[in-house]
Amino acid sequence: WEDDDDEIEDLGLPSSFDEPDPQIEPGVNFLYKRDRFSVEGQLTSGEDTNLSVNFDYNLMQSAQGLLTVRLGVDSLGEDTVNYNWYGDTSAADPDSATNTSLALIGIYNLNPEWKLIYGVQANSLDEEIEDSPVGKEDSYNVGFVGAAWSF
């Protein structure tokens, strides 16, 4: 990254945004599974403490594939919200934010090597993010289709 405002504008970000500042944050990943239920998450701590957790329940599972419902919760610290959504401007003073999502995800085994992955997800954004310079809505929906190859 160069210290050039044109570089930031080329990324589609408002000119008031600072350039990215990559860093390493210590954290821990966790996973708990029991029968059809699982909890998977990530906790990081650096300038902020951030937590991302997905609660999954397999509605149907067989040799042909599975269908899962997922509830996701992302808790973002003030510095993370400021950096990602407000461009790390000194004038901004956002609070922490909690985003939630609800998804229906399917995996269909086409053959032993190939899988079809599909789903829909509804996301709800915290007011701190909706009110940011890049936030426009308080929610959005996503549909996706993909393929995976096992080797």
Coordinates of N, CA and C in Angstrom, one line a residue:
W1 N 0.8 -1.2 0.0 CA 0.0 0.0 0.0 C 0.9 1.2 0.0
E2 N 0.5 2.2 -0.8 CA 1.2 3.5 -0.8 C 0.4 4.5 0.0
D3 N 1.1 5.6 0.4 CA 0.4 6.7 1.1 C -0.2 7.6 0.0
D4 N -1.1 7.1 -0.8 CA -1.7 7.9 -1.9 C -3.2 7.8 -1.8
D5 N -3.9 8.9 -1.7 CA -5.3 8.9 -1.7 C -6.0 8.2 -2.9
D6 N -5.3 8.3 -4.1 CA -5.9 7.7 -5.3 C -5.9 6.1 -5.1
E7 N -4.9 5.6 -4.3 CA -4.9 4.2 -4.1 C -6.1 3.7 -3.3
I8 N -6.5 4.5 -2.3 CA -7.7 4.2 -1.5 C -8.9 4.3 -2.4
E9 N -9.0 5.3 -3.2 CA -10.2 5.5 -4.0 C -10.3 4.3 -5.0
D10 N -9.2 3.8 -5.5 CA -9.2 2.7 -6.4 C -9.8 1.4 -5.8
L11 N -9.8 1.3 -4.4 CA -10.4 0.2 -3.7 C -11.9 0.4 -3.6
G12 N -12.4 1.5 -4.0 CA -13.9 1.8 -3.8 C -14.2 2.3 -2.5
L13 N -13.2 2.7 -1.7 CA -13.5 3.2 -0.3 C -13.6 4.7 -0.3
P14 N -14.3 5.3 0.6 CA -14.4 6.7 0.7 C -12.9 7.3 0.9
S15 N -12.6 8.5 0.4 CA -11.3 9.0 0.5 C -10.9 9.3 2.0
S16 N -11.9 9.3 2.9 CA -11.5 9.6 4.3 C -11.0 8.3 5.0
F17 N -11.1 7.2 4.3 CA -10.6 5.9 5.0 C -9.1 5.9 4.9
D18 N -8.5 5.4 6.0 CA -7.1 5.2 6.1 C -6.8 3.9 5.3
E19 N -5.5 3.8 4.9 CA -5.1 2.5 4.3 C -5.1 1.4 5.3
P20 N -5.2 0.2 4.8 CA -5.2 -1.0 5.7 C -3.9 -1.1 6.5
D21 N -4.0 -1.6 7.7 CA -2.9 -1.8 8.6 C -2.9 -3.2 9.1
P22 N -2.3 -4.1 8.3 CA -2.3 -5.6 8.6 C -1.6 -5.8 9.9
Q23 N -2.1 -6.7 10.7 CA -1.4 -7.1 12.0 C -1.8 -8.5 12.3
I24 N -1.1 -9.1 13.2 CA -1.4 -10.5 13.7 C -2.1 -10.3 15.0
E25 N -3.2 -11.0 15.2 CA -3.9 -11.0 16.5 C -4.0 -12.4 17.1
P26 N -3.6 -12.6 18.3 CA -3.7 -13.9 18.9 C -5.1 -14.3 19.1
G27 N -5.4 -15.6 19.0 CA -6.8 -16.1 19.2 C -6.8 -17.6 19.4
V28 N -8.0 -18.0 19.5 CA -8.3 -19.4 19.7 C -9.5 -19.8 18.9
N29 N -9.5 -20.9 18.2 CA -10.6 -21.5 17.5 C -11.2 -22.6 18.4
F30 N -12.5 -22.8 18.4 CA -13.0 -23.9 19.1 C -14.1 -24.6 18.4
L31 N -14.4 -25.9 18.7 CA -15.4 -26.7 18.0 C -15.9 -27.7 19.0
Y32 N -17.2 -27.8 19.1 CA -17.9 -28.8 19.9 C -18.9 -29.5 19.1
K33 N -18.9 -30.8 19.0 CA -19.9 -31.6 18.3 C -20.5 -32.7 19.1
R34 N -21.8 -32.8 18.9 CA -22.5 -33.9 19.6 C -23.7 -34.2 18.7
D35 N -23.8 -35.4 18.2 CA -24.8 -35.9 17.3 C -25.0 -35.0 16.2
R36 N -26.2 -34.3 16.1 CA -26.5 -33.4 14.9 C -26.2 -32.0 15.2
F37 N -25.7 -31.7 16.4 CA -25.5 -30.3 16.9 C -24.0 -30.0 16.9
S38 N -23.6 -28.8 16.5 CA -22.2 -28.4 16.7 C -22.1 -26.9 17.0
V39 N -21.1 -26.5 17.7 CA -20.8 -25.1 17.9 C -19.4 -24.9 17.5
E40 N -19.1 -23.9 16.6 CA -17.8 -23.6 16.1 C -17.6 -22.1 16.2
G41 N -16.4 -21.7 16.7 CA -16.1 -20.3 16.8 C -14.7 -19.9 16.8
Q42 N -14.5 -18.6 16.9 CA -13.2 -18.0 17.0 C -13.2 -16.8 17.9
L43 N -12.2 -16.8 18.8 CA -12.1 -15.6 19.7 C -10.7 -15.1 19.4
T44 N -10.6 -13.8 19.1 CA -9.3 -13.1 18.9 C -9.2 -11.9 19.8
S45 N -8.0 -11.6 20.2 CA -7.7 -10.5 21.1 C -6.5 -9.8 20.6
G46 N -6.6 -8.5 20.4 CA -5.5 -7.7 20.0 C -5.8 -6.3 20.4
E47 N -6.0 -5.4 19.5 CA -6.5 -4.1 19.9 C -7.9 -4.2 20.5
D48 N -8.6 -5.2 20.1 CA -10.0 -5.5 20.5 C -10.1 -7.0 20.8
T49 N -11.3 -7.3 21.4 CA -11.6 -8.7 21.6 C -12.9 -8.9 20.7
N50 N -12.7 -9.9 19.7 CA -13.8 -10.2 18.8 C -14.2 -11.7 19.0
L51 N -15.5 -12.0 18.8 CA -16.0 -13.3 18.9 C -16.9 -13.6 17.8
S52 N -16.7 -14.7 17.1 CA -17.6 -15.2 16.1 C -18.0 -16.6 16.4
V53 N -19.3 -16.9 16.5 CA -19.8 -18.2 16.9 C -20.9 -18.7 15.9
N54 N -20.8 -19.9 15.4 CA -21.9 -20.5 14.6 C -22.4 -21.7 15.4
F55 N -23.7 -21.7 15.5 CA -24.5 -22.9 16.1 C -25.1 -23.6 14.9
D56 N -24.8 -24.9 14.7 CA -25.3 -25.6 13.6 C -26.1 -26.8 14.1
Y57 N -27.2 -27.1 13.4 CA -28.0 -28.3 13.6 C -28.3 -29.0 12.3
N58 N -27.9 -30.2 12.2 CA -28.1 -31.0 10.9 C -29.6 -31.5 10.9
L59 N -30.4 -30.9 10.1 CA -31.8 -31.3 10.0 C -31.9 -32.7 9.3
M60 N -31.1 -32.9 8.3 CA -31.1 -34.2 7.6 C -29.6 -34.6 7.3
Q61 N -29.3 -35.8 7.5 CA -27.9 -36.2 7.1 C -28.0 -37.7 6.7
S62 N -27.4 -38.0 5.6 CA -27.3 -39.3 5.0 C -26.1 -39.5 4.2
A63 N -25.9 -40.6 3.5 CA -24.8 -40.8 2.7 C -24.8 -39.9 1.5
Q64 N -26.0 -39.4 1.1 CA -26.2 -38.5 -0.1 C -25.8 -37.1 0.3
G65 N -25.8 -36.7 1.6 CA -25.5 -35.3 1.9 C -26.1 -34.9 3.2
L66 N -26.2 -33.6 3.4 CA -26.8 -33.1 4.6 C -27.5 -31.7 4.4
L67 N -28.4 -31.4 5.3 CA -29.0 -30.1 5.3 C -28.9 -29.5 6.7
T68 N -28.3 -28.4 6.8 CA -28.0 -27.8 8.1 C -28.7 -26.4 8.3
V69 N -29.2 -26.1 9.5 CA -29.6 -24.8 9.8 C -28.5 -24.2 10.7
R70 N -28.2 -22.9 10.5 CA -27.1 -22.3 11.2 C -27.5 -20.9 11.8
L71 N -27.2 -20.7 13.0 CA -27.4 -19.4 13.7 C -26.0 -18.8 13.9
G72 N -25.7 -17.7 13.4 CA -24.3 -17.1 13.6 C -24.4 -15.8 14.4
V73 N -23.4 -15.6 15.2 CA -23.3 -14.3 16.0 C -21.9 -13.9 15.9
D74 N -21.7 -12.6 15.5 CA -20.4 -12.0 15.5 C -20.4 -10.8 16.4
S75 N -19.6 -10.8 17.4 CA -19.4 -9.6 18.3 C -18.1 -8.9 18.0
L76 N -18.2 -7.7 17.5 CA -17.0 -6.9 17.1 C -16.7 -5.8 18.1
G77 N -15.5 -5.7 18.5 CA -15.1 -4.6 19.4 C -15.1 -3.2 18.7
E78 N -15.0 -2.2 19.5 CA -15.0 -0.8 19.0 C -14.0 -0.5 17.9
D79 N -12.7 -1.0 18.2 CA -11.7 -0.7 17.2 C -11.9 -1.4 15.9
T80 N -12.4 -2.6 16.0 CA -12.7 -3.4 14.8 C -13.8 -2.7 14.0
V81 N -14.9 -2.3 14.6 CA -15.9 -1.6 13.9 C -15.4 -0.3 13.3
N82 N -14.6 0.5 14.1 CA -14.1 1.7 13.6 C -13.2 1.5 12.3
Y83 N -12.3 0.4 12.4 CA -11.4 0.2 11.3 C -12.1 -0.3 10.1
N84 N -13.0 -1.3 10.2 CA -13.6 -2.0 9.1 C -14.8 -1.2 8.5
W85 N -15.5 -0.4 9.3 CA -16.7 0.2 8.8 C -16.6 1.8 8.7
Y86 N -15.7 2.3 9.5 CA -15.6 3.8 9.5 C -14.3 4.3 8.9
G87 N -13.4 3.4 8.5 CA -12.1 3.8 7.8 C -11.1 4.2 8.8
D88 N -11.3 3.8 10.1 CA -10.3 4.2 11.1 C -10.0 5.7 11.2
T89 N -11.1 6.5 11.0 CA -11.0 7.9 11.1 C -11.0 8.3 12.6
S90 N -10.2 9.3 12.9 CA -10.1 9.8 14.3 C -11.4 10.5 14.7
A91 N -12.2 11.0 13.7 CA -13.4 11.7 14.1 C -14.5 10.7 14.5
A92 N -14.4 9.5 14.0 CA -15.5 8.5 14.3 C -15.2 7.9 15.7
D93 N -16.3 7.6 16.4 CA -16.2 7.0 17.7 C -17.3 6.0 17.9
P94 N -17.3 4.9 17.0 CA -18.4 4.0 17.1 C -18.2 3.0 18.3
D95 N -19.4 2.5 18.7 CA -19.4 1.5 19.8 C -19.1 0.1 19.2
S96 N -19.1 -0.9 20.0 CA -18.9 -2.3 19.5 C -20.2 -2.7 18.8
A97 N -20.2 -3.8 18.1 CA -21.4 -4.2 17.3 C -21.6 -5.7 17.4
T98 N -22.8 -6.1 17.3 CA -23.2 -7.5 17.2 C -24.0 -7.8 16.0
N99 N -23.5 -8.6 15.1 CA -24.3 -9.0 13.9 C -24.8 -10.4 14.1
T100 N -25.9 -10.7 13.5 CA -26.5 -12.1 13.6 C -26.8 -12.5 12.2
S101 N -26.9 -13.9 12.0 CA -27.3 -14.4 10.7 C -28.0 -15.7 11.0
L102 N -28.8 -16.1 10.0 CA -29.6 -17.3 10.0 C -29.4 -17.9 8.6
A103 N -29.0 -19.2 8.5 CA -28.8 -19.8 7.2 C -29.3 -21.2 7.1
L104 N -29.6 -21.6 5.9 CA -29.9 -23.0 5.6 C -28.9 -23.4 4.6
I105 N -28.1 -24.4 4.9 CA -27.0 -24.8 4.1 C -27.1 -26.3 3.7
G106 N -26.9 -26.6 2.5 CA -27.0 -28.0 2.0 C -25.7 -28.5 1.3
I107 N -25.4 -29.7 1.5 CA -24.3 -30.3 0.8 C -24.8 -31.6 0.2
Y108 N -24.7 -31.8 -1.1 CA -25.1 -32.9 -1.8 C -23.9 -33.6 -2.4
N109 N -23.7 -34.9 -2.1 CA -22.6 -35.7 -2.7 C -23.0 -36.2 -4.1
L110 N -22.4 -35.6 -5.1 CA -22.6 -36.0 -6.5 C -21.9 -37.3 -6.8
N111 N -20.7 -37.5 -6.2 CA -20.0 -38.8 -6.3 C -18.9 -38.7 -5.2
P112 N -18.1 -39.7 -5.1 CA -17.1 -39.7 -3.9 C -16.2 -38.5 -4.0
E113 N -15.9 -37.9 -5.1 CA -15.0 -36.8 -5.2 C -15.7 -35.4 -5.2
W114 N -16.8 -35.3 -5.8 CA -17.5 -34.0 -6.0 C -18.7 -33.8 -5.1
K115 N -18.8 -32.6 -4.5 CA -20.0 -32.2 -3.7 C -20.5 -30.9 -4.2
L116 N -21.8 -30.8 -4.2 CA -22.5 -29.6 -4.5 C -22.9 -28.9 -3.2
I117 N -22.5 -27.6 -3.0 CA -22.8 -26.9 -1.8 C -23.7 -25.7 -2.2
Y118 N -24.8 -25.5 -1.4 CA -25.8 -24.5 -1.7 C -26.4 -24.0 -0.4
G119 N -27.0 -22.8 -0.5 CA -27.7 -22.3 0.7 C -28.2 -20.9 0.5
V120 N -28.9 -20.5 1.6 CA -29.4 -19.1 1.7 C -29.1 -18.6 3.1
Q121 N -28.8 -17.3 3.2 CA -28.5 -16.7 4.5 C -29.1 -15.4 4.6
A122 N -29.7 -15.1 5.8 CA -30.2 -13.8 6.1 C -29.3 -13.2 7.2
N123 N -28.9 -11.9 7.0 CA -27.9 -11.3 7.9 C -28.5 -10.0 8.5
S124 N -28.3 -9.8 9.7 CA -28.8 -8.6 10.4 C -27.6 -7.9 10.9
L125 N -27.4 -6.6 10.6 CA -26.3 -5.8 11.0 C -26.6 -4.9 12.2
D126 N -25.7 -4.7 13.0 CA -25.9 -3.8 14.2 C -26.0 -2.4 13.7
E127 N -26.7 -1.6 14.5 CA -27.0 -0.2 14.1 C -25.7 0.6 13.9
E128 N -24.6 0.3 14.6 CA -23.3 0.9 14.5 C -22.8 0.8 13.0
I129 N -23.0 -0.4 12.4 CA -22.6 -0.7 11.1 C -23.5 0.0 10.1
E130 N -24.8 -0.1 10.3 CA -25.8 0.5 9.4 C -25.5 2.0 9.3
D131 N -25.1 2.7 10.4 CA -24.9 4.1 10.4 C -23.5 4.5 9.9
S132 N -22.7 3.6 9.5 CA -21.3 3.9 9.1 C -21.4 4.5 7.6
P133 N -20.2 5.1 7.2 CA -20.2 5.6 5.8 C -20.4 4.6 4.7
V134 N -20.1 3.3 5.0 CA -20.3 2.3 3.9 C -21.6 1.5 4.2
G135 N -22.2 1.7 5.3 CA -23.5 0.9 5.6 C -24.6 1.6 5.0
K136 N -25.5 0.8 4.4 CA -26.7 1.3 3.7 C -28.0 0.7 4.3
E137 N -27.9 -0.5 4.6 CA -29.1 -1.3 5.1 C -28.8 -1.9 6.4
D138 N -29.8 -2.3 7.2 CA -29.6 -3.0 8.4 C -29.6 -4.5 8.3
S139 N -29.9 -5.0 7.0 CA -29.9 -6.4 6.8 C -29.6 -6.7 5.3
Y140 N -29.2 -7.9 5.0 CA -29.0 -8.3 3.6 C -29.2 -9.8 3.6
N141 N -29.5 -10.3 2.4 CA -29.7 -11.8 2.2 C -28.7 -12.2 1.1
V142 N -28.3 -13.5 1.2 CA -27.3 -14.0 0.3 C -27.8 -15.4 -0.1
G143 N -27.7 -15.8 -1.4 CA -27.9 -17.1 -1.9 C -26.6 -17.6 -2.5
F144 N -26.2 -18.8 -2.3 CA -24.9 -19.2 -2.9 C -25.0 -20.7 -3.4
V145 N -24.2 -21.0 -4.4 CA -24.0 -22.3 -4.9 C -22.6 -22.5 -5.2
G146 N -22.0 -23.7 -4.9 CA -20.6 -24.0 -5.2 C -20.4 -25.4 -5.3
A147 N -19.2 -25.8 -5.6 CA -18.8 -27.1 -5.7 C -17.5 -27.4 -5.0
A148 N -17.3 -28.6 -4.5 CA -16.0 -28.9 -3.8 C -15.5 -30.2 -4.3
W149 N -14.2 -30.3 -4.5 CA -13.6 -31.5 -5.0 C -12.7 -32.1 -4.0
S150 N -12.9 -33.3 -3.6 CA -12.0 -34.0 -2.6 C -11.0 -34.8 -3.3
F151 N -9.7 -34.7 -2.9 CA -8.7 -35.5 -3.6 C -7.8 -36.2 -2.6

